[in-house]
Tab-separated table of C-alpha atoms and ligand atoms in Angstrom:
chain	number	residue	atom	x	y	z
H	1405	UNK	CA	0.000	0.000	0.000
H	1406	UNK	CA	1.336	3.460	-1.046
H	1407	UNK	CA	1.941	5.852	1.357
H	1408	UNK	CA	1.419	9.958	1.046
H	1409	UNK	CA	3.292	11.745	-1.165
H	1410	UNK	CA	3.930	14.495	1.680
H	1411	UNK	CA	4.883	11.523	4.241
H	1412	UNK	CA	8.285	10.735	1.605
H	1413	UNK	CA	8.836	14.913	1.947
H	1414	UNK	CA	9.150	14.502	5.775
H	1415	UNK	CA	13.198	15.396	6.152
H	1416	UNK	CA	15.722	12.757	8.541
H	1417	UNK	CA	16.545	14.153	11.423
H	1418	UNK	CA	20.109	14.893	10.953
H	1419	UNK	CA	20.886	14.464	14.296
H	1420	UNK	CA	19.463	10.618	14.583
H	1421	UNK	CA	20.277	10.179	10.752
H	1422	UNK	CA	23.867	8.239	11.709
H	1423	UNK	CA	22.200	6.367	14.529
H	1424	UNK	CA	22.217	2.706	12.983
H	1425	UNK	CA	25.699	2.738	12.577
H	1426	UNK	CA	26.166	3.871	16.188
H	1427	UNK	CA	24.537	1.080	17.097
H	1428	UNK	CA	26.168	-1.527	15.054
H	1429	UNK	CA	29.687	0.052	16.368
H	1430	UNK	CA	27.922	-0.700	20.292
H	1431	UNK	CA	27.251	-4.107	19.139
H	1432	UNK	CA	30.528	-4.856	18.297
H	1433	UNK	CA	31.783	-3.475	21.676
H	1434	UNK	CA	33.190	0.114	20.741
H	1435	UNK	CA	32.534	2.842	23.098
H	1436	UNK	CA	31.315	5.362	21.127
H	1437	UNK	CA	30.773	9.017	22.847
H	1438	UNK	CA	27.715	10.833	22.089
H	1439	UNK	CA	28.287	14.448	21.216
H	1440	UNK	CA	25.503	13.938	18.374
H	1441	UNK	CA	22.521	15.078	20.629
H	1442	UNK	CA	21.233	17.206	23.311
H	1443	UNK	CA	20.455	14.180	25.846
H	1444	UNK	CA	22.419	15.474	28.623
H	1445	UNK	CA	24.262	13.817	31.018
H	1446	UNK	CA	23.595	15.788	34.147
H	1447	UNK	CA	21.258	14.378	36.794
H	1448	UNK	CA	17.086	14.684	37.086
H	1449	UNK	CA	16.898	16.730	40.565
H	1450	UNK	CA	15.631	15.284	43.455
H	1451	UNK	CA	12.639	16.434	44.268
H	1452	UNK	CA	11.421	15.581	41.084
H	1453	UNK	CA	12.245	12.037	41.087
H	1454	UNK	CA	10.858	11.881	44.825
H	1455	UNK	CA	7.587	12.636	43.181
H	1456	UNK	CA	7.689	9.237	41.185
H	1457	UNK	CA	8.916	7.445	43.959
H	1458	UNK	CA	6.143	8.549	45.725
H	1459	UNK	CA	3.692	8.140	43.452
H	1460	UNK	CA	0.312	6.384	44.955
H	1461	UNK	CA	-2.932	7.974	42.363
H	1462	UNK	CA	-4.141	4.784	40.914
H	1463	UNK	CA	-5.456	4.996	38.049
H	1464	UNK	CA	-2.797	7.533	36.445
H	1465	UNK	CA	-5.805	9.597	34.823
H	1466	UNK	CA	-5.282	12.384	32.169
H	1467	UNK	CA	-4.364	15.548	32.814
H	1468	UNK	CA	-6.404	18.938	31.774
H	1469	UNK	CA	-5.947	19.662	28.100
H	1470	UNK	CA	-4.423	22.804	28.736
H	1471	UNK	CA	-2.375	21.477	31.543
H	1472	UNK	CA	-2.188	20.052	35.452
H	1473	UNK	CA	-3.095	23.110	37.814
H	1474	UNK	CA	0.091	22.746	39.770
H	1475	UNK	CA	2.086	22.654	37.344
H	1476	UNK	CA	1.034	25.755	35.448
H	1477	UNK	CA	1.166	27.214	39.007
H	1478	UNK	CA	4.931	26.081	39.221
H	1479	UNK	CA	5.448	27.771	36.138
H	1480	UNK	CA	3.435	31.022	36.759
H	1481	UNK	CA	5.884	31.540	39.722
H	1482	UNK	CA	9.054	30.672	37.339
H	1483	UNK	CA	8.115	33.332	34.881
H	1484	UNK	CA	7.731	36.122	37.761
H	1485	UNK	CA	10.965	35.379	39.448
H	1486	UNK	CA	12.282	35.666	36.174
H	1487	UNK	CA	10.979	38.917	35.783
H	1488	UNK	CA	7.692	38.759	33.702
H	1489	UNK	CA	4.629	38.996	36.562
H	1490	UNK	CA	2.345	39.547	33.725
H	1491	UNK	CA	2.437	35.789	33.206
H	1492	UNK	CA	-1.024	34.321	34.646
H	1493	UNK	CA	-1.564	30.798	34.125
H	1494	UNK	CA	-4.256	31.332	31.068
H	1495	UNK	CA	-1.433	32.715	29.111
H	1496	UNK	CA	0.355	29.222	29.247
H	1497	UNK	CA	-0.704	25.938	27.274
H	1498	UNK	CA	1.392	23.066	28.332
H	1499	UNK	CA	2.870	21.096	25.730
H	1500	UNK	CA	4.222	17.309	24.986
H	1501	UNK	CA	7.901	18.905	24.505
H	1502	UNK	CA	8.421	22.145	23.448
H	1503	UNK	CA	8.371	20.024	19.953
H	1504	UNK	CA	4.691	19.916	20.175
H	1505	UNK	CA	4.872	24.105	21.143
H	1506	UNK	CA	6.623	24.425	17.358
H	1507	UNK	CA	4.280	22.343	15.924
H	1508	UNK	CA	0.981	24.257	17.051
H	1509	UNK	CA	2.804	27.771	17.185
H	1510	UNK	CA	3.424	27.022	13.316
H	1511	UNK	CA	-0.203	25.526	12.432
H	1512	UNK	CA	-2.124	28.458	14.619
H	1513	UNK	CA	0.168	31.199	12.797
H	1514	UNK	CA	0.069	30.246	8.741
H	1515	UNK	CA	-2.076	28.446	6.869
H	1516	UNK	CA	-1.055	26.097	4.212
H	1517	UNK	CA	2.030	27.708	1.758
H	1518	UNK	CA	2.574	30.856	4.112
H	1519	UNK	CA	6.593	31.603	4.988
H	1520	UNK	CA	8.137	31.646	7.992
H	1521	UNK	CA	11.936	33.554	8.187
H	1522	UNK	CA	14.472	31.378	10.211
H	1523	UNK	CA	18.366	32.273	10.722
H	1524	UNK	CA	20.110	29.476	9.174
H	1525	UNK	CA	21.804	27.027	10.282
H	1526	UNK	CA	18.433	26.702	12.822
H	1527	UNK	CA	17.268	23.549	14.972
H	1528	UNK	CA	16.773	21.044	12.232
H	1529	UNK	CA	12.987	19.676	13.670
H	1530	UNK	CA	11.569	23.004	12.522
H	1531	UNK	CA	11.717	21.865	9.036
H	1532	UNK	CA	9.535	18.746	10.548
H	1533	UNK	CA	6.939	20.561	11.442
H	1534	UNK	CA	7.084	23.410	9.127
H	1535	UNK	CA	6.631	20.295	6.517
H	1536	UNK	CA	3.736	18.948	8.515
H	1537	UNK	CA	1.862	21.535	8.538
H	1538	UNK	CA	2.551	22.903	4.494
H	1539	UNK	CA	4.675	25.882	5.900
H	1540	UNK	CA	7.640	26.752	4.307
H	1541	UNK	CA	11.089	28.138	6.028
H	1542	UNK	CA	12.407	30.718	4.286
H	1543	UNK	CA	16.055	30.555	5.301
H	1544	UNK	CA	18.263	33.863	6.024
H	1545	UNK	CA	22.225	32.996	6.282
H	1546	UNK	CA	24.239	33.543	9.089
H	1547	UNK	CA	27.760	33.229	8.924
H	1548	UNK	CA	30.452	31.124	10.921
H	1549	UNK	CA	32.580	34.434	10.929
H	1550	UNK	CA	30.432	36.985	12.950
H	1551	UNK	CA	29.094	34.501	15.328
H	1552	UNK	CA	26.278	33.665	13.647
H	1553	UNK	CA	24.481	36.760	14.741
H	1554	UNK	CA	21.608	38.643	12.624
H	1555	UNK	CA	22.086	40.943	9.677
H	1556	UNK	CA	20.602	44.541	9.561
H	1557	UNK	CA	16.668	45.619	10.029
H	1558	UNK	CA	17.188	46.211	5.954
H	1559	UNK	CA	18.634	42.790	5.205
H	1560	UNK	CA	15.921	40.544	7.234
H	1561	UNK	CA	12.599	43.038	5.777
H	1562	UNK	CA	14.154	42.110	2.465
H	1563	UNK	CA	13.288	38.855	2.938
H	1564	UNK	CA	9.240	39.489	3.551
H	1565	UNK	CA	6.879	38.568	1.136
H	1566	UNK	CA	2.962	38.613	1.060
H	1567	UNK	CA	2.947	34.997	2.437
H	1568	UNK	CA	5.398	35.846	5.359
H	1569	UNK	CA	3.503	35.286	8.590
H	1570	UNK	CA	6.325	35.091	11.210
H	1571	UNK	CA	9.804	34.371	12.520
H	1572	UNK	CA	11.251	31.743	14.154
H	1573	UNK	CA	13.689	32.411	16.552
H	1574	UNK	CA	15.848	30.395	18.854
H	1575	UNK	CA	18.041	31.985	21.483
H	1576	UNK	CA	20.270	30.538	22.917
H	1577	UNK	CA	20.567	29.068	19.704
H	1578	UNK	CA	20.540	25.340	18.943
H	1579	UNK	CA	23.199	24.850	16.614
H	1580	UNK	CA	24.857	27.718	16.715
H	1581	UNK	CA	25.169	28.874	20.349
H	1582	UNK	CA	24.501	32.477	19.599
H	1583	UNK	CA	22.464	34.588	22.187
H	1584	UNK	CA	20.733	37.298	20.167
H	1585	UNK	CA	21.590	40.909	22.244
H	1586	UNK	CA	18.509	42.848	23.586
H	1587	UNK	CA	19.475	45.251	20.588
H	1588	UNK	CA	18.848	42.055	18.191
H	1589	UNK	CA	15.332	41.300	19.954
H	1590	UNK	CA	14.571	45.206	19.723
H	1591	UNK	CA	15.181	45.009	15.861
H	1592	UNK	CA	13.300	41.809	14.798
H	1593	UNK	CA	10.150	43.307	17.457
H	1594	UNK	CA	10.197	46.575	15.330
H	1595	UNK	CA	10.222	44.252	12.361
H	1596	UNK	CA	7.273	42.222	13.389
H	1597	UNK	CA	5.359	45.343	14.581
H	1598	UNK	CA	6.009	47.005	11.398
H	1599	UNK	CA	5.128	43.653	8.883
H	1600	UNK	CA	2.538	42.846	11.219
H	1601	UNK	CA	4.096	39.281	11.903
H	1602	UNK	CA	4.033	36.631	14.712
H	1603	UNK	CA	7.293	36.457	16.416
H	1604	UNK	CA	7.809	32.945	17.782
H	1605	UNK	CA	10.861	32.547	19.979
H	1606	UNK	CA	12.468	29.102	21.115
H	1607	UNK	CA	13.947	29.721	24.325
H	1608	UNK	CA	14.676	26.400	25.911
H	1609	UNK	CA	18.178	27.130	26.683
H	1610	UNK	CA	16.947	30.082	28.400
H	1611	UNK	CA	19.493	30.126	31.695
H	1612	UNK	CA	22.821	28.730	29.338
H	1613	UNK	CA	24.495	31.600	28.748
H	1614	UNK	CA	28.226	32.294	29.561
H	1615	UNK	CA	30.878	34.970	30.560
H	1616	UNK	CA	28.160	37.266	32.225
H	1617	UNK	CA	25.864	37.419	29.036
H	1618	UNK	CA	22.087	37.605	29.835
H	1619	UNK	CA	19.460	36.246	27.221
H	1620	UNK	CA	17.230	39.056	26.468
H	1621	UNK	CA	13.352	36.597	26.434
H	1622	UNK	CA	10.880	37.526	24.381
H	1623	UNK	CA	8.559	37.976	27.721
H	1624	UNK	CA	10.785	41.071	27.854
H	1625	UNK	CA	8.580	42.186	24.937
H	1626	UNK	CA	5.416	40.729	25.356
H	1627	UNK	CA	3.594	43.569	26.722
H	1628	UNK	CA	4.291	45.491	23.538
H	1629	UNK	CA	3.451	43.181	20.823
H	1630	UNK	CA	0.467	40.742	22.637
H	1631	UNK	CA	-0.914	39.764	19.453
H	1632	UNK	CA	1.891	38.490	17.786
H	1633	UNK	CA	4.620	37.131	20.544
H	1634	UNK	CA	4.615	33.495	21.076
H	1635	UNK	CA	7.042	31.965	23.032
H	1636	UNK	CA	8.142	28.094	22.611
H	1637	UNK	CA	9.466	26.536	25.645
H	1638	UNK	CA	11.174	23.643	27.015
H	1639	UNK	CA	11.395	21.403	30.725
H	1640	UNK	CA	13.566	19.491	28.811
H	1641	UNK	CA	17.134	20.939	29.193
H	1642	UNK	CA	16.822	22.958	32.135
H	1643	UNK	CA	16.012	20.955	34.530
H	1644	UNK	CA	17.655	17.556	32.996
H	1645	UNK	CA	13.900	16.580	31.572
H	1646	UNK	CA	14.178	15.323	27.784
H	1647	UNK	CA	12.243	12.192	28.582
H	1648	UNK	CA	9.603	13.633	30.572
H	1649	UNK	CA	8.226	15.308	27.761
H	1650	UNK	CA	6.646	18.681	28.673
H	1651	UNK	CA	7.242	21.842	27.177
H	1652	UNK	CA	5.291	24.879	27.097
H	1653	UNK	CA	3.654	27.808	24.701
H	1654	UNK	CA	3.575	31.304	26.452
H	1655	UNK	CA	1.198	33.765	24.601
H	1656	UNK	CA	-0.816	37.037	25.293
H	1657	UNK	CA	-3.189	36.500	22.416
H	1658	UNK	CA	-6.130	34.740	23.357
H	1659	UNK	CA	-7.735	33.881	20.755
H	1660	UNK	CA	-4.706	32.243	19.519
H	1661	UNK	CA	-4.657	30.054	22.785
H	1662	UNK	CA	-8.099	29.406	22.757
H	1663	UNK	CA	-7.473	27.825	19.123
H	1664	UNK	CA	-4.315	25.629	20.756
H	1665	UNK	CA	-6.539	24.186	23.431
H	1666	UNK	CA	-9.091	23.112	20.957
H	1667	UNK	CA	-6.024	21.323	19.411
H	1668	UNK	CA	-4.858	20.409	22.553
H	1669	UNK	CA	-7.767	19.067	23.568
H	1670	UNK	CA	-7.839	16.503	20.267
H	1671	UNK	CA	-4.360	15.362	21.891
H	1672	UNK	CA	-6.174	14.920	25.369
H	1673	UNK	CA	-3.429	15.762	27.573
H	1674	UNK	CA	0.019	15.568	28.587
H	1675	UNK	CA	1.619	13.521	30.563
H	1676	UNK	CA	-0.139	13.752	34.305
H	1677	UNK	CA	2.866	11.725	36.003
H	1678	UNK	CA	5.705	14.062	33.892
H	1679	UNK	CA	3.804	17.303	34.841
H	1680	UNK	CA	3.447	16.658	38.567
H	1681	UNK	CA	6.885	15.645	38.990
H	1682	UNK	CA	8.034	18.436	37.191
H	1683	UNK	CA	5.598	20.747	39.435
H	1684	UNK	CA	8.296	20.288	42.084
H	1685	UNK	CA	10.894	22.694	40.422
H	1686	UNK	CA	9.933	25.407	42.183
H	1687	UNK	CA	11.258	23.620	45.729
H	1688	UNK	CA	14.907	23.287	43.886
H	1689	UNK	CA	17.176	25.204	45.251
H	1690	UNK	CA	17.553	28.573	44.034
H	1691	UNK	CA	20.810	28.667	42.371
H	1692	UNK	CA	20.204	25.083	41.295
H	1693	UNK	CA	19.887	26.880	37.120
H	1694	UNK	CA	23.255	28.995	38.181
H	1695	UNK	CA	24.982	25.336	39.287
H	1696	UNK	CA	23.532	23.912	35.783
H	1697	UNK	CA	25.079	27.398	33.995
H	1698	UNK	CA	28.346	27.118	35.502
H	1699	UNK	CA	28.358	23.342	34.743
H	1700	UNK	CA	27.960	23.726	31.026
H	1701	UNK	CA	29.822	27.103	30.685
H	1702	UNK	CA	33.407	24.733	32.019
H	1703	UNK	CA	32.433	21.689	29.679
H	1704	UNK	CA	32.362	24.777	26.903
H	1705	UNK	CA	35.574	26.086	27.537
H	1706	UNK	CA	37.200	22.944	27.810
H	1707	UNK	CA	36.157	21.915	24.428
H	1708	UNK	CA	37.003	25.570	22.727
H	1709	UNK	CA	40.077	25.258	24.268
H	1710	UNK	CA	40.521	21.442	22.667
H	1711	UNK	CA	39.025	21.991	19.488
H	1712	UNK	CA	41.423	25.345	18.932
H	1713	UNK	CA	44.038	23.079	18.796
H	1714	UNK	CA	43.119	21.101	16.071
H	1715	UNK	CA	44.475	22.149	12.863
H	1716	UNK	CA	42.726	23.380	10.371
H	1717	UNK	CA	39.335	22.949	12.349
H	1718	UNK	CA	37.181	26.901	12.620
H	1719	UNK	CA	35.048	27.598	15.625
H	1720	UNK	CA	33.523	30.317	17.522
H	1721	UNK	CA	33.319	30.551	20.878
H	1722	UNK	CA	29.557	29.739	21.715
H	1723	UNK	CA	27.594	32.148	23.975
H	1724	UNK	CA	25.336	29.967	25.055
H	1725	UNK	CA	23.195	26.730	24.982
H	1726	UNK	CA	25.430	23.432	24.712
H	1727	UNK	CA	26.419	23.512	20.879
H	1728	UNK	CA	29.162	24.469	18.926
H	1729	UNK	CA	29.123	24.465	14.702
H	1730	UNK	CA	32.827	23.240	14.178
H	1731	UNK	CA	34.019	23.846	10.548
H	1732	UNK	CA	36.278	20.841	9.908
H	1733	UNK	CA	39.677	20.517	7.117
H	1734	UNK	CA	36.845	17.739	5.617
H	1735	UNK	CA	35.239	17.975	2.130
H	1736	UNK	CA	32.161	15.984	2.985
H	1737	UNK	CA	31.125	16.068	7.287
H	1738	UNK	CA	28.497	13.700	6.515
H	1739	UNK	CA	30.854	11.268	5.275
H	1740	UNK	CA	33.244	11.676	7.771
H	1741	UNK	CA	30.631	11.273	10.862
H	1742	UNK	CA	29.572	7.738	9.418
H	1743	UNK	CA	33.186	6.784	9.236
H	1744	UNK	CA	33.854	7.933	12.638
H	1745	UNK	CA	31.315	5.290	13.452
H	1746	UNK	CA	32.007	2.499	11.094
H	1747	UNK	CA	35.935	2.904	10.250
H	1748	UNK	CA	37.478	4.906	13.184
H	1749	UNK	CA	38.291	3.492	16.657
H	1750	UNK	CA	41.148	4.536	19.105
H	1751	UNK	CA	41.585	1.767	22.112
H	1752	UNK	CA	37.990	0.679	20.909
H	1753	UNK	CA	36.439	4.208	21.198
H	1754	UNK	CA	35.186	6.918	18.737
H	1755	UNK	CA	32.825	9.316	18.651
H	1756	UNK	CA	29.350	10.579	17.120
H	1757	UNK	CA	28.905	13.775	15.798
H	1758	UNK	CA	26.057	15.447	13.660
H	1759	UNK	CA	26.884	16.518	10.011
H	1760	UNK	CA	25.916	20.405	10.044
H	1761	UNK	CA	24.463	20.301	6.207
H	1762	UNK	CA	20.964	19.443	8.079
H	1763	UNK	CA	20.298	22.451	9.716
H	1764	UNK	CA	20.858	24.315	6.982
H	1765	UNK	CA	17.950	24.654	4.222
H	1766	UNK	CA	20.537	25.973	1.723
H	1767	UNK	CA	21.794	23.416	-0.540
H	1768	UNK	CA	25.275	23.056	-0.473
H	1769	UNK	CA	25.649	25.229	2.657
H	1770	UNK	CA	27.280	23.759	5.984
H	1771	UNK	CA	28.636	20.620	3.695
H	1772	UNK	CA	32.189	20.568	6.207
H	1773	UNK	CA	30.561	21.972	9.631
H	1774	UNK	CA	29.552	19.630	11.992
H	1775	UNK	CA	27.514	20.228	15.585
H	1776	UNK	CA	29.098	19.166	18.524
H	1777	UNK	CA	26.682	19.045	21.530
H	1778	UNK	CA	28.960	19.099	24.711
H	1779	UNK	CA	26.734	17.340	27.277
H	1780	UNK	CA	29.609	14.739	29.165
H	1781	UNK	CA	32.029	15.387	31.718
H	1782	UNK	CA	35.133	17.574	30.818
H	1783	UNK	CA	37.013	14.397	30.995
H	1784	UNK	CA	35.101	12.817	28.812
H	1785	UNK	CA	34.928	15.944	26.861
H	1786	UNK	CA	39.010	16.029	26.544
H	1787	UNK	CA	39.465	12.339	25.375
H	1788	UNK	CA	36.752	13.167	22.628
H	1789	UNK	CA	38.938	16.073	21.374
H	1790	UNK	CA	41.832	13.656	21.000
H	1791	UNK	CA	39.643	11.237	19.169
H	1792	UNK	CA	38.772	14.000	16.778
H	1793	UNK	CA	41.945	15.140	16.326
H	1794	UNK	CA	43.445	11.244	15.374
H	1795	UNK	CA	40.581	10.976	13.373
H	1796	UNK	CA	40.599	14.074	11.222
H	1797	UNK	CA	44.433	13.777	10.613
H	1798	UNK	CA	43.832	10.000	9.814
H	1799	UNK	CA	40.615	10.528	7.491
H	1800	UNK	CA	42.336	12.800	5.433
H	1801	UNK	CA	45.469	10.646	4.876
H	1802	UNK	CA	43.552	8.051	4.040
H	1803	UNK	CA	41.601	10.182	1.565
H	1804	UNK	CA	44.755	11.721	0.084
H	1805	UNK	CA	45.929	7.904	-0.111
H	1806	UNK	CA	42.856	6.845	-1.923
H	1807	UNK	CA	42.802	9.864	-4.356
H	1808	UNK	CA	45.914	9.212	-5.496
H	1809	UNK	CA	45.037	5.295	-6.427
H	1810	UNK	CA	41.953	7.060	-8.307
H	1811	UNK	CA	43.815	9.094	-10.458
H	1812	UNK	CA	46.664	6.773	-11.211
H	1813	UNK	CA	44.324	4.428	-12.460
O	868	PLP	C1	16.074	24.610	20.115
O	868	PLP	C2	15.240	23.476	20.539
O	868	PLP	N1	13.921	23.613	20.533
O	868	PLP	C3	13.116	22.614	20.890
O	868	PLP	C4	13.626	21.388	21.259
O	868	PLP	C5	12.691	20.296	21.632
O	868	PLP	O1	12.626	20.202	23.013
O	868	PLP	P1	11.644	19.230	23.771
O	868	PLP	O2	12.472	18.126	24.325
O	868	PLP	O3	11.037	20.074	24.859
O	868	PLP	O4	10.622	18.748	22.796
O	868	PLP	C6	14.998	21.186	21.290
O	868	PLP	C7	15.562	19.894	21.639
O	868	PLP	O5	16.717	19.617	21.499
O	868	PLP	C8	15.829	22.266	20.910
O	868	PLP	O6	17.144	22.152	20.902
């Protein structure tokens, strides 16, 4: 039976493309470090997992469709200590993953063949979704060189058409690591107030951000722009969550939410076990996201320092979130992340990257980049810079080797 033409249009996830082979390499006993994803390996807090130990309600019923009181009340007080006592529970729909949040930001803003701006290279599961739902990403480069950061108010408008209904944003950026300045987040606001456009941010990296940098939310804005500020939101980083599965959509705009619930009601609900458990994070301790910060911000700098060292390799320092885009002396990243997982070992080791080319919508563009999520222990971190370093200088030999068989044939 033939499936939908649109199902064969879904793109691989770039970052789980290579994940067969890391599994055959497993099976045959090689240790393979994961720097492919953003599964970190930092601990679930306590008094979350207390919850589950404790857990007596039998049955485990749904949840509300827009979300478990207690939660949303957990949250409500998160937002205000951060700043934004606006917040009131109705302006938060609780999500299955902030993937979900993408998903229904993107269906409730466009309807079928409407354009969405992105920064490219952007999270790669937006094209997912954007595909799902018949929306297409209309990418504007940013380059390796400056940091990744935005072009001018002149350069982004020039990119608006009469289909353009919003912009996606992610700060701290996944790939990239870039924290857009509060002068960034004042121009693309102007831009969306002037084009009349939604802007939807991703913030679930919201507290990773180094050397004193602050990330500037979009809450910071929401007041100003009601109608057409979404935020996208995540449990899943912050608090060491991926598996629990609950993100969240933030949003003045009522009528907007009131259309989300409907679709969240067709969903039923999320998780009532994840959400109560994750209800708890308001009894962490308060510098428990600082700890987290400062965690991240030394696994960082040990692997710029590492990867500066390896020839021929560009970086920039990231400002945030736990990625890096890594240009590497390789012709094809793609091809050299499988062999890292079917060719390479070191003592039995290698590790897994993801080839950069799918976070970019640009054909050709990000070919030699790969990302390089740093979520294991420095030490860890250090013997995968030495891995990467033998297997660069090795790939290429071999390559050099095996072009010059080709042309002496
Ligand atoms: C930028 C960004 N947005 C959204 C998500 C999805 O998060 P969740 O686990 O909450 O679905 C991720 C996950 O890696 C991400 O990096």
């Amino acid at each position: 039976m033939k499936t939908s033409q649109r199902l064969l249009k879904i793109p691989t996830s770039p970052i789980r493309k290579l994940t067969p082979y890391a599994q055959q390499a497993k099976a045959a006993g090689v240790n393979v470090y994961h720097l492919n994803i953003g599964d970190p390996d930092t601990l679930t807090p306590e008094p979350m997992l207390e919850v589950l130990h404790a857990w007596k309600q039998n049955p485990i019923t749904y949840a509300h469709s827009q979300g478990h009181q207690p939660f949303l009340n957990a949250l409500k007080m998160y937002y205000h200590h951060l700043g934004h006592s606006f917040v009131e529970t109705q302006d938060i729909q609780i999500t299955t993953g902030a993937s979900e949040a993408i998903s229904f930001a993107l269906f409730a803003t466009c309807e079928a063949n409407d354009e969405v701006l992105v920064f490219e290279p952007f999270y790669s599961n937006y094209q997912v979704y954007a595909s799902l739902h018949h929306v297409k990403l209309v990418p504007i480069p940013t380059e390796l060189r400056t940091g990744f950061h935005l072009p001018d108010e002149k350069t982004i408008a020039s990119y608006i058409t009469p289909k353009t209904r919003a912009i996606l944003i992610c700060t701290p950026n996944n790939p990239t690591g870039t924290v857009l300045t509060a002068e960034e987040m004042t121009r693309l606001v102007a831009i969306c107030k002037q084009h009349q456009l939604f802007l939807l941010s991703d913030e679930a990296y919201r507290e990773f951000t180094y050397d004193n940098k602050k990330q500037t939310s979009l809450l910071s804005f929401m007041q100003e722009i009601p109608e057409l500020a979404i935020l996208i939101d995540s449990m899943s980083k912050r608090y060491n969550l991926c598996g629990a599965r609950l993100g969240m959509l933030v949003s003045l705009n009522q009528s907007l939410l009131q259309g989300i619930l409907q679709i969240a009601q067709g969903r039923l609900s999320s998780g009532l076990i994840d959400q109560t458990m994750a209800a708890a994070l308001n009894q962490l301790p308060l510098d428990y996201l600082e700890q987290m910060k400062n965690e991240y911000q030394q696994r960082r700098d040990v692997l710029y320092a590492g990867l500066k060292q390896i020839p021929g390799l560009v970086v920039t320092k990231p400002e945030g979130a736990f990625y890096f885009i890594a240009q590497l002396p390789v012709a094809d990243a793609e091809d050299f992340c499988r062999w890292l997982l079917t060719d390479f070992r070191d003592q039995n080791e290698t590790i897994m990257l993801t080839p950069a080319a799918g976070f970019y919508a640009t054909p050709g563009l990000g070919k030699s980049e790969v990302r390089i999520a740093y979520v294991l222990k420095c030490e860890h971190l250090k013997r995968c810079v030495q891995l990467l370093q033998r297997a660069i200088h090795l790939y290429n030999e071999q390559t050099y080797v095996m072009s010059e068989i080709a042309s002496e044939m």
